[in-house]
Short mmCIF file of C-alpha atoms and ligand atoms in Angstrom, two decimals:
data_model
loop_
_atom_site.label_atom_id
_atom_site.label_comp_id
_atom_site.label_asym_id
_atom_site.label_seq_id
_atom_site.Cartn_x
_atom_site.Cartn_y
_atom_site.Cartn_z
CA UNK A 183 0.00 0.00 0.00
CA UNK A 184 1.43 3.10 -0.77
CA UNK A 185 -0.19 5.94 1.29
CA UNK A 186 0.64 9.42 0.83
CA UNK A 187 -0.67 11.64 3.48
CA UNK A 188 0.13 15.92 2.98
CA UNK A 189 -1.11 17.15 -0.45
CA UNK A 190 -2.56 20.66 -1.53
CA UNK A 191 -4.98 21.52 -4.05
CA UNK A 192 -6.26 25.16 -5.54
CA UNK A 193 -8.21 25.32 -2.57
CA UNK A 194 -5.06 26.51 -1.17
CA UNK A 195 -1.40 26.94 -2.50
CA UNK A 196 -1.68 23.94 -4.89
CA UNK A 197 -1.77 23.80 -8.57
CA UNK A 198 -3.96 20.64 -8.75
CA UNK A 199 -7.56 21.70 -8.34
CA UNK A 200 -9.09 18.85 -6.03
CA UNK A 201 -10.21 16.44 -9.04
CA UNK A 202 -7.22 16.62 -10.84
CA UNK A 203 -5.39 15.65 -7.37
CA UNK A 204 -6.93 12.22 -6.64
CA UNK A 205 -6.73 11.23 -10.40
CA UNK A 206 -3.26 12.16 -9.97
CA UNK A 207 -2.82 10.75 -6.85
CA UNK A 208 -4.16 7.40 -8.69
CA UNK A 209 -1.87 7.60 -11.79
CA UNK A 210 0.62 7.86 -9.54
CA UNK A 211 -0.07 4.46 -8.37
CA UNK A 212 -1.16 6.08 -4.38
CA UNK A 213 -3.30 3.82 -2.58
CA UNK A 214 -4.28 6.42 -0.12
CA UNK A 215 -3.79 10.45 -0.23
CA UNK A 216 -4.82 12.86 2.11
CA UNK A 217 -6.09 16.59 0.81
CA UNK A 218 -4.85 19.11 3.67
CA UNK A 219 -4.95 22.29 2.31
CA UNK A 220 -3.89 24.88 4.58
CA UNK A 221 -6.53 26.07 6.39
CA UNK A 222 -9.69 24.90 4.58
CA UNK A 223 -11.88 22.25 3.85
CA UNK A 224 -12.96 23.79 0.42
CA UNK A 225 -11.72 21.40 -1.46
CA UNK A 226 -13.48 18.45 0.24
CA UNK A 227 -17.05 18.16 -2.14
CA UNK A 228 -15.01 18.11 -5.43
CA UNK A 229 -12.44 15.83 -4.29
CA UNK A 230 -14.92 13.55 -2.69
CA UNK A 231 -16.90 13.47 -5.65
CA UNK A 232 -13.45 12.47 -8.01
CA UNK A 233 -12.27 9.68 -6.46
CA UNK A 234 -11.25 7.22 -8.65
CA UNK A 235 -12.03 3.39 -7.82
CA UNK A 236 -8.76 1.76 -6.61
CA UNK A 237 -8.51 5.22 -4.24
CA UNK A 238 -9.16 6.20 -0.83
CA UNK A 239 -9.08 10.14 0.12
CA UNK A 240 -8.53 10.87 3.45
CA UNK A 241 -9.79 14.51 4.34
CA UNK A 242 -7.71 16.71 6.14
CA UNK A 243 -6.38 20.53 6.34
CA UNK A 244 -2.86 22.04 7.62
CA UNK A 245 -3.57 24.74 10.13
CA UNK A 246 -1.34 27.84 10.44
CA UNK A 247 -0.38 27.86 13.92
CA UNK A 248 2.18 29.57 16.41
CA UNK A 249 4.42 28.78 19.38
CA UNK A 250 6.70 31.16 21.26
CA UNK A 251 7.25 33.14 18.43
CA UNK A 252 7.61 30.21 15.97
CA UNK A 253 5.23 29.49 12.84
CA UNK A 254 4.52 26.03 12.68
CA UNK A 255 2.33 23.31 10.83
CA UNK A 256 -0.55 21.37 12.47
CA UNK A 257 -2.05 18.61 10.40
CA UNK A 258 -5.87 17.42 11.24
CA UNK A 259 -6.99 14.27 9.21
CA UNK A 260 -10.80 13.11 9.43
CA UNK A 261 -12.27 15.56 11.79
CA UNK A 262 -15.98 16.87 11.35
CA UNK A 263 -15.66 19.63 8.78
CA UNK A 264 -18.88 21.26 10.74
CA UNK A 265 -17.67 20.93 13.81
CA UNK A 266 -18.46 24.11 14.75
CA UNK A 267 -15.26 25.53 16.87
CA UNK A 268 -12.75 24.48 14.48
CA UNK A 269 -14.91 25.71 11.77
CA UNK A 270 -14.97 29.17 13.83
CA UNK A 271 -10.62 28.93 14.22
CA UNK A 272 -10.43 28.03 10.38
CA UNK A 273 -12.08 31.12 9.21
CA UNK A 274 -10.50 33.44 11.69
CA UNK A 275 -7.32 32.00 9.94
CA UNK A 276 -8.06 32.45 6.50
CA UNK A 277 -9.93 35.68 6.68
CA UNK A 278 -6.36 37.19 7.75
CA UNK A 279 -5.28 36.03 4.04
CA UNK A 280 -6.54 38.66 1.94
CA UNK A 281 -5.12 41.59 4.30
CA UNK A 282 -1.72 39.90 4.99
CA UNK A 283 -1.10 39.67 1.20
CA UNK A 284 -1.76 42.95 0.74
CA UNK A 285 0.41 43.98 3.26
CA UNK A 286 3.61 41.46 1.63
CA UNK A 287 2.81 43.79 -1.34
CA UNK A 288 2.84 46.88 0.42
CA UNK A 289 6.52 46.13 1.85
CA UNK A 290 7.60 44.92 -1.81
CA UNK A 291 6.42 47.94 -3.80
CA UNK A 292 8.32 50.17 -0.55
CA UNK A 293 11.82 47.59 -1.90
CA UNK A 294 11.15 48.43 -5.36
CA UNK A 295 9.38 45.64 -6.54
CA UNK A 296 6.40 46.53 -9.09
CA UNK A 297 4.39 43.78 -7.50
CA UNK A 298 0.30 44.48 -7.83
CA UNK A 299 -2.87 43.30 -5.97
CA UNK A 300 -4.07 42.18 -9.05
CA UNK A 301 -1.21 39.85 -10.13
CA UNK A 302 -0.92 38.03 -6.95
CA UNK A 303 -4.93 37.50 -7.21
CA UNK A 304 -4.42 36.42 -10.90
CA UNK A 305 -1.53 33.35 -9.37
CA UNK A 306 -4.12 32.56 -6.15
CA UNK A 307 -7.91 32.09 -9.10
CA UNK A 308 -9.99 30.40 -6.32
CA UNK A 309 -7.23 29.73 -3.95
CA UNK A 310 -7.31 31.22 -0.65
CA UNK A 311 -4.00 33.53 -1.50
CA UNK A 312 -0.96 32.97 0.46
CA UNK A 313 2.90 33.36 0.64
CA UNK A 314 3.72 31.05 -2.22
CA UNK A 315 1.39 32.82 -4.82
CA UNK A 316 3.21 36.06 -3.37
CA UNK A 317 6.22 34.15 -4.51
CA UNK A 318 5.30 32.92 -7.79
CA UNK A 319 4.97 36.72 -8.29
CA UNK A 320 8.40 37.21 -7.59
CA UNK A 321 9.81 34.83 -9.96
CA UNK A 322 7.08 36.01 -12.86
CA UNK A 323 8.57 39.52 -12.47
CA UNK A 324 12.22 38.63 -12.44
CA UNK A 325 13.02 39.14 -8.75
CA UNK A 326 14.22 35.96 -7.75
CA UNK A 327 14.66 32.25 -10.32
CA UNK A 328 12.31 30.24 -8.38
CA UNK A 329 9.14 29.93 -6.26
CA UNK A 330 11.97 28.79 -3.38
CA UNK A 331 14.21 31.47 -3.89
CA UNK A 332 11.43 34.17 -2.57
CA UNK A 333 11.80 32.63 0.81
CA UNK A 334 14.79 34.65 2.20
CA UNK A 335 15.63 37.08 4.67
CA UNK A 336 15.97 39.41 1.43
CA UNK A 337 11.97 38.55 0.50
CA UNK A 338 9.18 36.53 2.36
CA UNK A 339 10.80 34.16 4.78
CA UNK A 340 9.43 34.49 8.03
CA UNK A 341 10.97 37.66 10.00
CA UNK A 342 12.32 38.60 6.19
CA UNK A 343 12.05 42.05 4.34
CA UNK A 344 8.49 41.57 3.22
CA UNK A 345 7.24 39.17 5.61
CA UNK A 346 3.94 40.21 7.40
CA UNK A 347 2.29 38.02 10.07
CA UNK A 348 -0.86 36.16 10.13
CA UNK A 349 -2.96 35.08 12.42
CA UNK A 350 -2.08 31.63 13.68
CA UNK A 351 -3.41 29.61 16.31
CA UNK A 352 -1.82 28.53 19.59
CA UNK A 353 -1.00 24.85 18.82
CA UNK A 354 -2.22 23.43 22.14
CA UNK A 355 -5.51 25.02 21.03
CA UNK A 356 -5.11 23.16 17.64
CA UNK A 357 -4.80 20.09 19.25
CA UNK A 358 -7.59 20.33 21.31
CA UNK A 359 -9.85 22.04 18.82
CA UNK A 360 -9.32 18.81 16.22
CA UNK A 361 -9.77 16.02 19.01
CA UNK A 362 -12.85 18.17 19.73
CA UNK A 363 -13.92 17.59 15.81
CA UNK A 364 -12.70 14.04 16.10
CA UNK A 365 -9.71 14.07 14.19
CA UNK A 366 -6.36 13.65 14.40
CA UNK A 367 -3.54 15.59 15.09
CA UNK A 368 0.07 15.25 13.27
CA UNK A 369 2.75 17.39 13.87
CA UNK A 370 3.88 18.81 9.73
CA UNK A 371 7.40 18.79 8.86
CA UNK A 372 8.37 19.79 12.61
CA UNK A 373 12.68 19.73 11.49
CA UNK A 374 12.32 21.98 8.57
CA UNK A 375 14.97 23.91 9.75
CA UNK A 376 15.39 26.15 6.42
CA UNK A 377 11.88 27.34 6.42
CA UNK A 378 12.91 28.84 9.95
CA UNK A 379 13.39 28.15 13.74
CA UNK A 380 12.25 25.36 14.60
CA UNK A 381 9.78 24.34 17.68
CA UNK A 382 12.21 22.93 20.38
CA UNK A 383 12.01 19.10 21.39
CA UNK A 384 10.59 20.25 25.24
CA UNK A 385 7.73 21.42 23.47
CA UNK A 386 6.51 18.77 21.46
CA UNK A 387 6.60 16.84 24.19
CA UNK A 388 4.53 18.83 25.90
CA UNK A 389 2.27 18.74 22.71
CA UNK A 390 2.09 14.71 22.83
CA UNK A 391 1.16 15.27 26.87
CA UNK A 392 -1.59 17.32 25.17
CA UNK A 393 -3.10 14.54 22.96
CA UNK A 394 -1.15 15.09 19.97
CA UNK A 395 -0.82 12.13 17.52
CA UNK A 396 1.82 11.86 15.47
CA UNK A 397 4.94 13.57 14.13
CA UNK A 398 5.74 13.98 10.32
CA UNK A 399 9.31 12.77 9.74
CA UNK A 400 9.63 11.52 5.88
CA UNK A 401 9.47 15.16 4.25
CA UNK A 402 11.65 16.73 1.53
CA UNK A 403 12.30 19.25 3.91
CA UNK A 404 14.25 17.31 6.69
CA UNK A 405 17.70 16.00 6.67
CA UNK A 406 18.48 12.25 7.37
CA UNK A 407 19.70 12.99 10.24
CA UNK A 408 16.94 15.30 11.38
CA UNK A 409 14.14 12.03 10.55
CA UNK A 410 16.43 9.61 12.40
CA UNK A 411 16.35 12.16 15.55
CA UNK A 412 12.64 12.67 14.93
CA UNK A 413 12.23 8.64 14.63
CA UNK A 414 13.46 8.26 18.03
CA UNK A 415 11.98 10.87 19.71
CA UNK A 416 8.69 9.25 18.48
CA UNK A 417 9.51 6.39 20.43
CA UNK A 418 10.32 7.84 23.57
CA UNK A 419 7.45 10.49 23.09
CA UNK A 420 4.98 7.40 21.94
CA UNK A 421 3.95 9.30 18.52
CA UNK A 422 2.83 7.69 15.59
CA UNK A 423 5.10 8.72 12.65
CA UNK A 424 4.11 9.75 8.82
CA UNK A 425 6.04 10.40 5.62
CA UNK A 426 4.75 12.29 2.35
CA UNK A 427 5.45 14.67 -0.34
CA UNK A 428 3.52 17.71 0.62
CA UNK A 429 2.86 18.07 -2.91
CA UNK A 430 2.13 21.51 -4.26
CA UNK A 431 1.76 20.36 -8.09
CA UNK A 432 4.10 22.58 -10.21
CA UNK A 433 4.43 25.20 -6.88
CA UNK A 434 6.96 23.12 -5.92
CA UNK A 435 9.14 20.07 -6.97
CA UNK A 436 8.20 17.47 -5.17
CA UNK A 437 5.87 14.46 -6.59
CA UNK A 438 3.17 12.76 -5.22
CA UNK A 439 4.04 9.32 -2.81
CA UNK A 440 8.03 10.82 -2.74
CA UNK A 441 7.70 9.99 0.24
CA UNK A 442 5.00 7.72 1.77
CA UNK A 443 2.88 6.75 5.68
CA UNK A 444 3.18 2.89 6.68
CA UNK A 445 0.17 1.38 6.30
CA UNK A 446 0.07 0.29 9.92
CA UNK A 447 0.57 4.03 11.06
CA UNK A 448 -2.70 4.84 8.56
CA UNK A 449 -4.71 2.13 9.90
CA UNK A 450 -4.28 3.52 13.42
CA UNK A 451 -5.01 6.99 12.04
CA UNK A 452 -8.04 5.40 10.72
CA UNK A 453 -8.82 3.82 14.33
CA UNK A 454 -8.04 7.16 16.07
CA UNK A 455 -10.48 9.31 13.92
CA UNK A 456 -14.04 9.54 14.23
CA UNK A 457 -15.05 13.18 13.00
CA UNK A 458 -15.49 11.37 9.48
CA UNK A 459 -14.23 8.08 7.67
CA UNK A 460 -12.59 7.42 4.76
CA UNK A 461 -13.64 7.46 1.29
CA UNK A 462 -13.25 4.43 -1.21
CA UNK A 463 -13.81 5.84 -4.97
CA UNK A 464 -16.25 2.75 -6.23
CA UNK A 465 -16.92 3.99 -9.77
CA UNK A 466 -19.79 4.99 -8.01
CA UNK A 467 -21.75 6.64 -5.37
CA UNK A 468 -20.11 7.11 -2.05
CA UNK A 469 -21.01 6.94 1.49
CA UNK A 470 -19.42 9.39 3.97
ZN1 ZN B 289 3.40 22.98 5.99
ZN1 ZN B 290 1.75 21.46 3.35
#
């Protein structure tokens, strides 16, 4: 089985729109993929609906959230999309979008960059807009080679020349707020030490005292000597562990299943979760 569980879709920052992403996800001979866009669940009726038969979509989103100072990545998988307190912390989030892009902009234009509103909208279509579509500007107008490249201290890495905040949620409160909706909570690409600092090992095991589930340790971002660290301190902090490509379609250049969840870690997932279940594409109708 070959289980890939951290993609995006247009619903946020990918280039796949939600169909497109479980065919994909099939050609690419997945078993299982997950759609966690950051911050939504707008992708979810499309996606459901595409499914291919040989597929199972796990639902899920990646919530912006914040620690001491430090951005980090929660993932939920199979919680109630109505629940309605996450629902509530979801929007809060992504209403922040719009206004934080426009203030990226605002500190671009100030460095010289000709940067517009309305070419940043253009890159996001029904996206909820974010960073990377700020990026893609970048590299359309020159600035910098590649989508990558924006995210600097000289351009939109966090604390960088153009960086603005967002709102982000206390990940404590992110924990709780998905075990509320019945989902599960994983821990995204916690050693990606070149997006930024990095949330110290005290506190994620404070997290896991918390309730949180798991800790992503196969991701393009970490060094192999970051996973085998993260690997063991799984198994002293009793955390389930996940692996997968965080695929952005063409945003980024990693491919679906790169890199992949054992299938006993999914089925426990799968045990853990009861905000929703599953769903198998049968050629036909679906229960969910
Ligand atoms: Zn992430
Ligand atoms: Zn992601």
């Amino acid at each position: 089985m070959r289980i890939d569980l951290h993609c995006h879709s247009t619903a946020s920052d990918g280039t796949d729109t939600p169909a497109e992403l479980v065919r994909n996800a099939a050609a690419a001979g997945l078993d299982v993929v997950a759609l966690t866009d950051h911050d939504t669940t707008r992708g979810y009726a499309e996606a459901i609906a595409a499914v291919p038969e040989g597929l199972t979509l796990v639902t899920g989103a990646e919530l912006s959230c914040r620690i001491d100072g430090v951005s980090m990545h929660m993932l939920a998988y199979l919680f109630d999309p109505e629940e309605p307190e996450l629902l509530a912390e979801r929007e809060l989030v992504r209403d922040d979008r719009v206004p934080r892009a426009h203030g990226m902009i605002a500190k671009l234009n100030e460095l010289g960059v000709p940067v517009t509103w309305e070419q940043v909208a253009r890159i996001a279509g029904d996206g909820s807009v974010g960073r990377p579509h700020v990026a893609t500007a970048l590299v359309e107008l020159g600035v910098v080679p590649t989508v990558g490249d924006a995210f600097t201290a000289d351009w939109l890495a966090d604390g960088g020349r153009a960086f603005v905040e967002k709102h982000e949620t206390d990940p404590f409160e992110a924990i709780r707020l998905i075990k509320g909706a019945g989902g599960v909570a994983v821990f995204a690409h916690p050693g990606a030490a070149k997006r930024g600092r990095t949330v110290p090992e005290s506190a994620i095991a404070k997290m896991a005292a918390a309730g949180l589930d798991g800790i992503e340790v196969d991701h393009m971002d970490h060094e192999p000597e970051t996973r085998a660290r993260l690997r063991e301190l799984a198994g002293e902090l009793e955390l389930l562990t996940t692996g997968s490509s965080d695929y952005h379609g063409s945003r980024k250049t990693c491919v679906l299943g790169e890199y992949t969840t054992d299938p006993e870690v999914y089925g426990e997932i799968t045990r853990r979760a009861t905000g929703a279940s599953p769903v198998s594409g049968t050629g036909g109708g679906h229960s969910f």
